[in-house]
Amino acid sequence: RAKQRGRNTFQFFTSDMNTLAFEQLLLENSLRRAIERSEFELHYQPQLSTATGQLAGIEALIRWRHPELGLVLPGTFITMAEQNGLIVPIGAWVLQEACRQGKAWHDAGWEFGHIAVNLSARQFASDDLLDTIRAALDKSGLPPSMLELEITESTIMQSPQEAISLLGKLRDMGVALSIDDFGTGYSSLASLKQYPLDSLKIDRSFVKGTPDDADDVAITEAIIAIARKMGLKVVAEGVETTEQAEFLRAAGCDLAQGFLFGRPASASDLERQWRGVRLASVA
Ligand code: C2E
Ligand code: MG
Ligand code: MG
Ligand code: MG
């Protein structure tokens, strides 16, 4: 069959695995050029106070505006960027851009709360994380207390002792620290109290089953109870229904984030939706 196709066919890319490897290679090459070509953008998702319904924070989420593929979500490229190290320069861009946008909103008089940025394990382990964060804050002029960094339990657990020291230095800089996707990792509850944290984000997989699934309700309530006892704020991610939102409010969860309130949107769309609402309700 190979003969019928002729000598010049790229026979060795025809198996699914090689096609996949080839596509990965193409993707990796275009990812390398994406920073210099300014193909990344940040989208923003609102976090609401469950008590007041007011905007209390915004999470920045990266997107890749690929010339042929269109808008590419982080699930497609963050793992690759972690593996090849590109996450370090990409993450530095995210920090700069989120701080710049947050400062612009702050200067315009919009009280949106904090701006949250995700850090991956490789960024967290990189030597210049502190410098990168300090540079983003200095260059933008964003007050450090308005920046919240989200890290996962597995990031901490890769090197728990170093994490204590690094988190302490970040806390000294005045930024807020949050554990993302909480409940899915393997950090022990006992170890949690060693870290200078500000908030826990309950993973979407638990929120999903509330208020009907008894196990998800129990886990969610337990996380809220622990967070409260430790003086941490609790954020629920992936809130999609009014029943979930009502359950979380009644259970004492501080903030809620999810498609129910808004999907991640461009800076201008987020501002139009949320700043408009707030001004209108005051008037
Ligand atoms: P994450 O930090 O846990 O972010 C929440 C993800 O859940 C986002 O997906 C968001 O769009 C999605 N989401 C929010 N509300 C709902 C909901 O109600 N239902 C459902 N089904 N999904 C919801 P996204 O933007 O695709 O990001 C996926 C992950 O990629 C993030 O999870 C985060 O781990 C990572 N990521 C995103 N931006 C960055 C970044 O700038 N740097 C790094 N290192 N990682 C990032
Ligand atoms: Mg996050
Ligand atoms: Mg999360
Ligand atoms: Mg998540």
PDB file of N, CA, C and O in Angstrom, residues 9-59:
ATOM      1  N   THR A   9       5.120  10.313  -0.527  1.00  0.00           N
ATOM      2  CA  THR A   9       4.121  10.493   0.534  1.00  0.00           C
ATOM      3  C   THR A   9       4.809  10.373   1.889  1.00  0.00           C
ATOM      4  O   THR A   9       5.778   9.640   2.046  1.00  0.00           O
ATOM      5  N   PHE A  10       4.293  11.097   2.833  1.00  0.00           N
ATOM      6  CA  PHE A  10       4.909  11.086   4.161  1.00  0.00           C
ATOM      7  C   PHE A  10       4.377   9.917   4.954  1.00  0.00           C
ATOM      8  O   PHE A  10       3.667  10.074   5.922  1.00  0.00           O
ATOM      9  N   GLN A  11       4.760   8.721   4.455  1.00  0.00           N
ATOM     10  CA  GLN A  11       4.258   7.485   5.016  1.00  0.00           C
ATOM     11  C   GLN A  11       4.440   7.434   6.526  1.00  0.00           C
ATOM     12  O   GLN A  11       3.576   6.971   7.246  1.00  0.00           O
ATOM     13  N   PHE A  12       5.563   7.940   7.012  1.00  0.00           N
ATOM     14  CA  PHE A  12       5.818   7.714   8.427  1.00  0.00           C
ATOM     15  C   PHE A  12       5.014   8.623   9.349  1.00  0.00           C
ATOM     16  O   PHE A  12       5.061   8.522  10.544  1.00  0.00           O
ATOM     17  N   PHE A  13       4.184   9.483   8.812  1.00  0.00           N
ATOM     18  CA  PHE A  13       3.276  10.263   9.655  1.00  0.00           C
ATOM     19  C   PHE A  13       1.855   9.719   9.650  1.00  0.00           C
ATOM     20  O   PHE A  13       0.947  10.339  10.157  1.00  0.00           O
ATOM     21  N   THR A  14       1.669   8.522   9.017  1.00  0.00           N
ATOM     22  CA  THR A  14       0.290   8.085   8.853  1.00  0.00           C
ATOM     23  C   THR A  14      -0.283   7.382  10.075  1.00  0.00           C
ATOM     24  O   THR A  14      -1.474   7.379  10.260  1.00  0.00           O
ATOM     25  N   SER A  15       0.547   6.813  10.939  1.00  0.00           N
ATOM     26  CA  SER A  15      -0.054   6.177  12.116  1.00  0.00           C
ATOM     27  C   SER A  15      -0.562   7.282  13.034  1.00  0.00           C
ATOM     28  O   SER A  15      -0.043   8.391  13.047  1.00  0.00           O
ATOM     29  N   ASP A  16      -1.616   6.959  13.786  1.00  0.00           N
ATOM     30  CA  ASP A  16      -2.235   7.976  14.629  1.00  0.00           C
ATOM     31  C   ASP A  16      -1.234   8.597  15.585  1.00  0.00           C
ATOM     32  O   ASP A  16      -1.243   9.784  15.829  1.00  0.00           O
ATOM     33  N   MET A  17      -0.347   7.741  16.092  1.00  0.00           N
ATOM     34  CA  MET A  17       0.588   8.249  17.079  1.00  0.00           C
ATOM     35  C   MET A  17       1.552   9.251  16.485  1.00  0.00           C
ATOM     36  O   MET A  17       1.832  10.283  17.064  1.00  0.00           O
ATOM     37  N   ASN A  18       2.034   8.941  15.259  1.00  0.00           N
ATOM     38  CA  ASN A  18       2.966   9.876  14.648  1.00  0.00           C
ATOM     39  C   ASN A  18       2.272  11.165  14.231  1.00  0.00           C
ATOM     40  O   ASN A  18       2.846  12.240  14.307  1.00  0.00           O
ATOM     41  N   THR A  19       1.038  11.039  13.782  1.00  0.00           N
ATOM     42  CA  THR A  19       0.291  12.243  13.431  1.00  0.00           C
ATOM     43  C   THR A  19       0.169  13.128  14.658  1.00  0.00           C
ATOM     44  O   THR A  19       0.383  14.330  14.609  1.00  0.00           O
ATOM     45  N   LEU A  20      -0.137  12.479  15.772  1.00  0.00           N
ATOM     46  CA  LEU A  20      -0.290  13.230  17.014  1.00  0.00           C
ATOM     47  C   LEU A  20       1.026  13.892  17.398  1.00  0.00           C
ATOM     48  O   LEU A  20       1.076  15.072  17.729  1.00  0.00           O
ATOM     49  N   ALA A  21       2.115  13.128  17.320  1.00  0.00           N
ATOM     50  CA  ALA A  21       3.425  13.671  17.674  1.00  0.00           C
ATOM     51  C   ALA A  21       3.767  14.848  16.760  1.00  0.00           C
ATOM     52  O   ALA A  21       4.301  15.863  17.205  1.00  0.00           O
ATOM     53  N   PHE A  22       3.432  14.709  15.489  1.00  0.00           N
ATOM     54  CA  PHE A  22       3.720  15.764  14.528  1.00  0.00           C
ATOM     55  C   PHE A  22       2.902  17.020  14.854  1.00  0.00           C
ATOM     56  O   PHE A  22       3.411  18.135  14.856  1.00  0.00           O
ATOM     57  N   GLU A  23       1.632  16.804  15.162  1.00  0.00           N
ATOM     58  CA  GLU A  23       0.786  17.943  15.522  1.00  0.00           C
ATOM     59  C   GLU A  23       1.282  18.633  16.780  1.00  0.00           C
ATOM     60  O   GLU A  23       1.266  19.854  16.884  1.00  0.00           O
ATOM     61  N   GLN A  24       1.736  17.823  17.734  1.00  0.00           N
ATOM     62  CA  GLN A  24       2.289  18.393  18.971  1.00  0.00           C
ATOM     63  C   GLN A  24       3.501  19.256  18.664  1.00  0.00           C
ATOM     64  O   GLN A  24       3.676  20.325  19.230  1.00  0.00           O
ATOM     65  N   LEU A  25       4.318  18.766  17.727  1.00  0.00           N
ATOM     66  CA  LEU A  25       5.517  19.497  17.359  1.00  0.00           C
ATOM     67  C   LEU A  25       5.162  20.842  16.716  1.00  0.00           C
ATOM     68  O   LEU A  25       5.735  21.882  17.035  1.00  0.00           O
ATOM     69  N   LEU A  26       4.170  20.805  15.822  1.00  0.00           N
ATOM     70  CA  LEU A  26       3.721  22.051  15.189  1.00  0.00           C
ATOM     71  C   LEU A  26       3.186  23.019  16.242  1.00  0.00           C
ATOM     72  O   LEU A  26       3.472  24.210  16.231  1.00  0.00           O
ATOM     73  N   LEU A  27       2.409  22.447  17.169  1.00  0.00           N
ATOM     74  CA  LEU A  27       1.810  23.277  18.217  1.00  0.00           C
ATOM     75  C   LEU A  27       2.907  23.891  19.086  1.00  0.00           C
ATOM     76  O   LEU A  27       2.861  25.073  19.423  1.00  0.00           O
ATOM     77  N   GLU A  28       3.896  23.081  19.400  1.00  0.00           N
ATOM     78  CA  GLU A  28       4.985  23.567  20.244  1.00  0.00           C
ATOM     79  C   GLU A  28       5.749  24.704  19.553  1.00  0.00           C
ATOM     80  O   GLU A  28       6.099  25.702  20.173  1.00  0.00           O
ATOM     81  N   ASN A  29       5.974  24.545  18.255  1.00  0.00           N
ATOM     82  CA  ASN A  29       6.672  25.604  17.524  1.00  0.00           C
ATOM     83  C   ASN A  29       5.872  26.892  17.484  1.00  0.00           C
ATOM     84  O   ASN A  29       6.431  27.980  17.647  1.00  0.00           O
ATOM     85  N   SER A  30       4.567  26.758  17.264  1.00  0.00           N
ATOM     86  CA  SER A  30       3.796  28.001  17.209  1.00  0.00           C
ATOM     87  C   SER A  30       3.619  28.591  18.606  1.00  0.00           C
ATOM     88  O   SER A  30       3.518  29.808  18.756  1.00  0.00           O
ATOM     89  N   LEU A  31       3.651  27.731  19.642  1.00  0.00           N
ATOM     90  CA  LEU A  31       3.576  28.239  21.018  1.00  0.00           C
ATOM     91  C   LEU A  31       4.825  29.070  21.344  1.00  0.00           C
ATOM     92  O   LEU A  31       4.747  30.105  21.995  1.00  0.00           O
ATOM     93  N   ARG A  32       5.967  28.594  20.838  1.00  0.00           N
ATOM     94  CA  ARG A  32       7.214  29.328  21.041  1.00  0.00           C
ATOM     95  C   ARG A  32       7.152  30.741  20.485  1.00  0.00           C
ATOM     96  O   ARG A  32       7.741  31.664  21.026  1.00  0.00           O
ATOM     97  N   ARG A  33       6.440  30.878  19.368  1.00  0.00           N
ATOM     98  CA  ARG A  33       6.397  32.198  18.725  1.00  0.00           C
ATOM     99  C   ARG A  33       5.231  33.049  19.199  1.00  0.00           C
ATOM    100  O   ARG A  33       5.139  34.227  18.859  1.00  0.00           O
ATOM    101  N   ALA A  34       4.353  32.436  19.994  1.00  0.00           N
ATOM    102  CA  ALA A  34       3.103  33.131  20.339  1.00  0.00           C
ATOM    103  C   ALA A  34       3.324  34.371  21.199  1.00  0.00           C
ATOM    104  O   ALA A  34       2.595  35.349  21.069  1.00  0.00           O
ATOM    105  N   ILE A  35       4.341  34.353  22.058  1.00  0.00           N
ATOM    106  CA  ILE A  35       4.571  35.532  22.910  1.00  0.00           C
ATOM    107  C   ILE A  35       4.999  36.718  22.061  1.00  0.00           C
ATOM    108  O   ILE A  35       4.403  37.786  22.124  1.00  0.00           O
ATOM    109  N   GLU A  36       6.059  36.494  21.231  1.00  0.00           N
ATOM    110  CA  GLU A  36       6.555  37.610  20.416  1.00  0.00           C
ATOM    111  C   GLU A  36       5.499  38.087  19.431  1.00  0.00           C
ATOM    112  O   GLU A  36       5.489  39.249  19.048  1.00  0.00           O
ATOM    113  N   ARG A  37       4.589  37.208  19.035  1.00  0.00           N
ATOM    114  CA  ARG A  37       3.529  37.614  18.102  1.00  0.00           C
ATOM    115  C   ARG A  37       2.299  38.169  18.817  1.00  0.00           C
ATOM    116  O   ARG A  37       1.274  38.414  18.195  1.00  0.00           O
ATOM    117  N   SER A  38       2.397  38.288  20.131  1.00  0.00           N
ATOM    118  CA  SER A  38       1.292  38.847  20.941  1.00  0.00           C
ATOM    119  C   SER A  38      -0.026  38.120  20.723  1.00  0.00           C
ATOM    120  O   SER A  38      -1.057  38.735  20.540  1.00  0.00           O
ATOM    121  N   GLU A  39       0.051  36.774  20.731  1.00  0.00           N
ATOM    122  CA  GLU A  39      -1.173  36.014  20.477  1.00  0.00           C
ATOM    123  C   GLU A  39      -1.926  35.625  21.746  1.00  0.00           C
ATOM    124  O   GLU A  39      -3.002  35.040  21.669  1.00  0.00           O
ATOM    125  N   PHE A  40      -1.362  35.925  22.911  1.00  0.00           N
ATOM    126  CA  PHE A  40      -2.073  35.583  24.147  1.00  0.00           C
ATOM    127  C   PHE A  40      -2.982  36.720  24.575  1.00  0.00           C
ATOM    128  O   PHE A  40      -2.683  37.887  24.345  1.00  0.00           O
ATOM    129  N   GLU A  41      -4.086  36.356  25.193  1.00  0.00           N
ATOM    130  CA  GLU A  41      -4.931  37.368  25.834  1.00  0.00           C
ATOM    131  C   GLU A  41      -5.468  36.812  27.140  1.00  0.00           C
ATOM    132  O   GLU A  41      -5.472  35.604  27.358  1.00  0.00           O
ATOM    133  N   LEU A  42      -5.893  37.706  27.991  1.00  0.00           N
ATOM    134  CA  LEU A  42      -6.499  37.269  29.243  1.00  0.00           C
ATOM    135  C   LEU A  42      -7.993  37.490  29.177  1.00  0.00           C
ATOM    136  O   LEU A  42      -8.464  38.519  28.690  1.00  0.00           O
ATOM    137  N   HIS A  43      -8.728  36.486  29.644  1.00  0.00           N
ATOM    138  CA  HIS A  43     -10.155  36.647  29.853  1.00  0.00           C
ATOM    139  C   HIS A  43     -10.375  36.690  31.358  1.00  0.00           C
ATOM    140  O   HIS A  43      -9.502  36.286  32.135  1.00  0.00           O
ATOM    141  N   TYR A  44     -11.510  37.205  31.743  1.00  0.00           N
ATOM    142  CA  TYR A  44     -11.728  37.477  33.162  1.00  0.00           C
ATOM    143  C   TYR A  44     -13.077  36.930  33.584  1.00  0.00           C
ATOM    144  O   TYR A  44     -14.073  37.083  32.872  1.00  0.00           O
ATOM    145  N   GLN A  45     -13.083  36.274  34.753  1.00  0.00           N
ATOM    146  CA  GLN A  45     -14.348  35.725  35.264  1.00  0.00           C
ATOM    147  C   GLN A  45     -14.641  36.317  36.641  1.00  0.00           C
ATOM    148  O   GLN A  45     -13.751  36.375  37.498  1.00  0.00           O
ATOM    149  N   PRO A  46     -15.888  36.763  36.855  1.00  0.00           N
ATOM    150  CA  PRO A  46     -16.236  37.404  38.129  1.00  0.00           C
ATOM    151  C   PRO A  46     -16.364  36.419  39.287  1.00  0.00           C
ATOM    152  O   PRO A  46     -16.762  35.273  39.098  1.00  0.00           O
ATOM    153  N   GLN A  47     -16.012  36.895  40.482  1.00  0.00           N
ATOM    154  CA  GLN A  47     -16.253  36.171  41.738  1.00  0.00           C
ATOM    155  C   GLN A  47     -17.174  37.064  42.561  1.00  0.00           C
ATOM    156  O   GLN A  47     -16.873  38.234  42.781  1.00  0.00           O
ATOM    157  N   LEU A  48     -18.295  36.499  43.011  1.00  0.00           N
ATOM    158  CA  LEU A  48     -19.278  37.309  43.722  1.00  0.00           C
ATOM    159  C   LEU A  48     -19.341  36.962  45.197  1.00  0.00           C
ATOM    160  O   LEU A  48     -19.186  35.798  45.581  1.00  0.00           O
ATOM    161  N   SER A  49     -19.609  37.971  46.008  1.00  0.00           N
ATOM    162  CA  SER A  49     -19.896  37.720  47.410  1.00  0.00           C
ATOM    163  C   SER A  49     -21.252  37.025  47.492  1.00  0.00           C
ATOM    164  O   SER A  49     -22.235  37.517  46.924  1.00  0.00           O
ATOM    165  N   THR A  50     -21.328  35.884  48.180  1.00  0.00           N
ATOM    166  CA  THR A  50     -22.624  35.194  48.262  1.00  0.00           C
ATOM    167  C   THR A  50     -23.576  35.970  49.167  1.00  0.00           C
ATOM    168  O   THR A  50     -24.787  35.858  49.028  1.00  0.00           O
ATOM    169  N   ALA A  51     -23.028  36.763  50.095  1.00  0.00           N
ATOM    170  CA  ALA A  51     -23.880  37.512  51.028  1.00  0.00           C
ATOM    171  C   ALA A  51     -24.557  38.702  50.351  1.00  0.00           C
ATOM    172  O   ALA A  51     -25.734  38.976  50.606  1.00  0.00           O
ATOM    173  N   THR A  52     -23.804  39.407  49.493  1.00  0.00           N
ATOM    174  CA  THR A  52     -24.347  40.650  48.925  1.00  0.00           C
ATOM    175  C   THR A  52     -24.631  40.569  47.427  1.00  0.00           C
ATOM    176  O   THR A  52     -25.320  41.427  46.880  1.00  0.00           O
ATOM    177  N   GLY A  53     -24.089  39.557  46.758  1.00  0.00           N
ATOM    178  CA  GLY A  53     -24.241  39.471  45.310  1.00  0.00           C
ATOM    179  C   GLY A  53     -23.345  40.442  44.562  1.00  0.00           C
ATOM    180  O   GLY A  53     -23.394  40.532  43.333  1.00  0.00           O
ATOM    181  N   GLN A  54     -22.502  41.181  45.294  1.00  0.00           N
ATOM    182  CA  GLN A  54     -21.611  42.156  44.658  1.00  0.00           C
ATOM    183  C   GLN A  54     -20.344  41.482  44.139  1.00  0.00           C
ATOM    184  O   GLN A  54     -19.879  40.496  44.713  1.00  0.00           O
ATOM    185  N   LEU A  55     -19.782  42.097  43.122  1.00  0.00           N
ATOM    186  CA  LEU A  55     -18.495  41.644  42.607  1.00  0.00           C
ATOM    187  C   LEU A  55     -17.434  41.799  43.692  1.00  0.00           C
ATOM    188  O   LEU A  55     -17.322  42.849  44.322  1.00  0.00           O
ATOM    189  N   ALA A  56     -16.667  40.713  43.946  1.00  0.00           N
ATOM    190  CA  ALA A  56     -15.666  40.771  45.017  1.00  0.00           C
ATOM    191  C   ALA A  56     -14.277  40.401  44.519  1.00  0.00           C
ATOM    192  O   ALA A  56     -13.296  40.550  45.245  1.00  0.00           O
ATOM    193  N   GLY A  57     -14.187  39.909  43.295  1.00  0.00           N
ATOM    194  CA  GLY A  57     -12.896  39.534  42.746  1.00  0.00           C
ATOM    195  C   GLY A  57     -13.059  39.124  41.293  1.00  0.00           C
ATOM    196  O   GLY A  57     -14.179  38.948  40.801  1.00  0.00           O
ATOM    197  N   ILE A  58     -11.908  38.990  40.624  1.00  0.00           N
ATOM    198  CA  ILE A  58     -11.897  38.622  39.214  1.00  0.00           C
ATOM    199  C   ILE A  58     -10.738  37.653  39.006  1.00  0.00           C
ATOM    200  O   ILE A  58      -9.629  37.908  39.460  1.00  0.00           O
ATOM    201  N   GLU A  59     -11.007  36.510  38.334  1.00  0.00           N
ATOM    202  CA  GLU A  59      -9.898  35.607  37.999  1.00  0.00           C
ATOM    203  C   GLU A  59      -9.490  35.813  36.545  1.00  0.00           C
ATOM    204  O   GLU A  59     -10.334  35.832  35.644  1.00  0.00           O
TER     205      GLU A  59
END
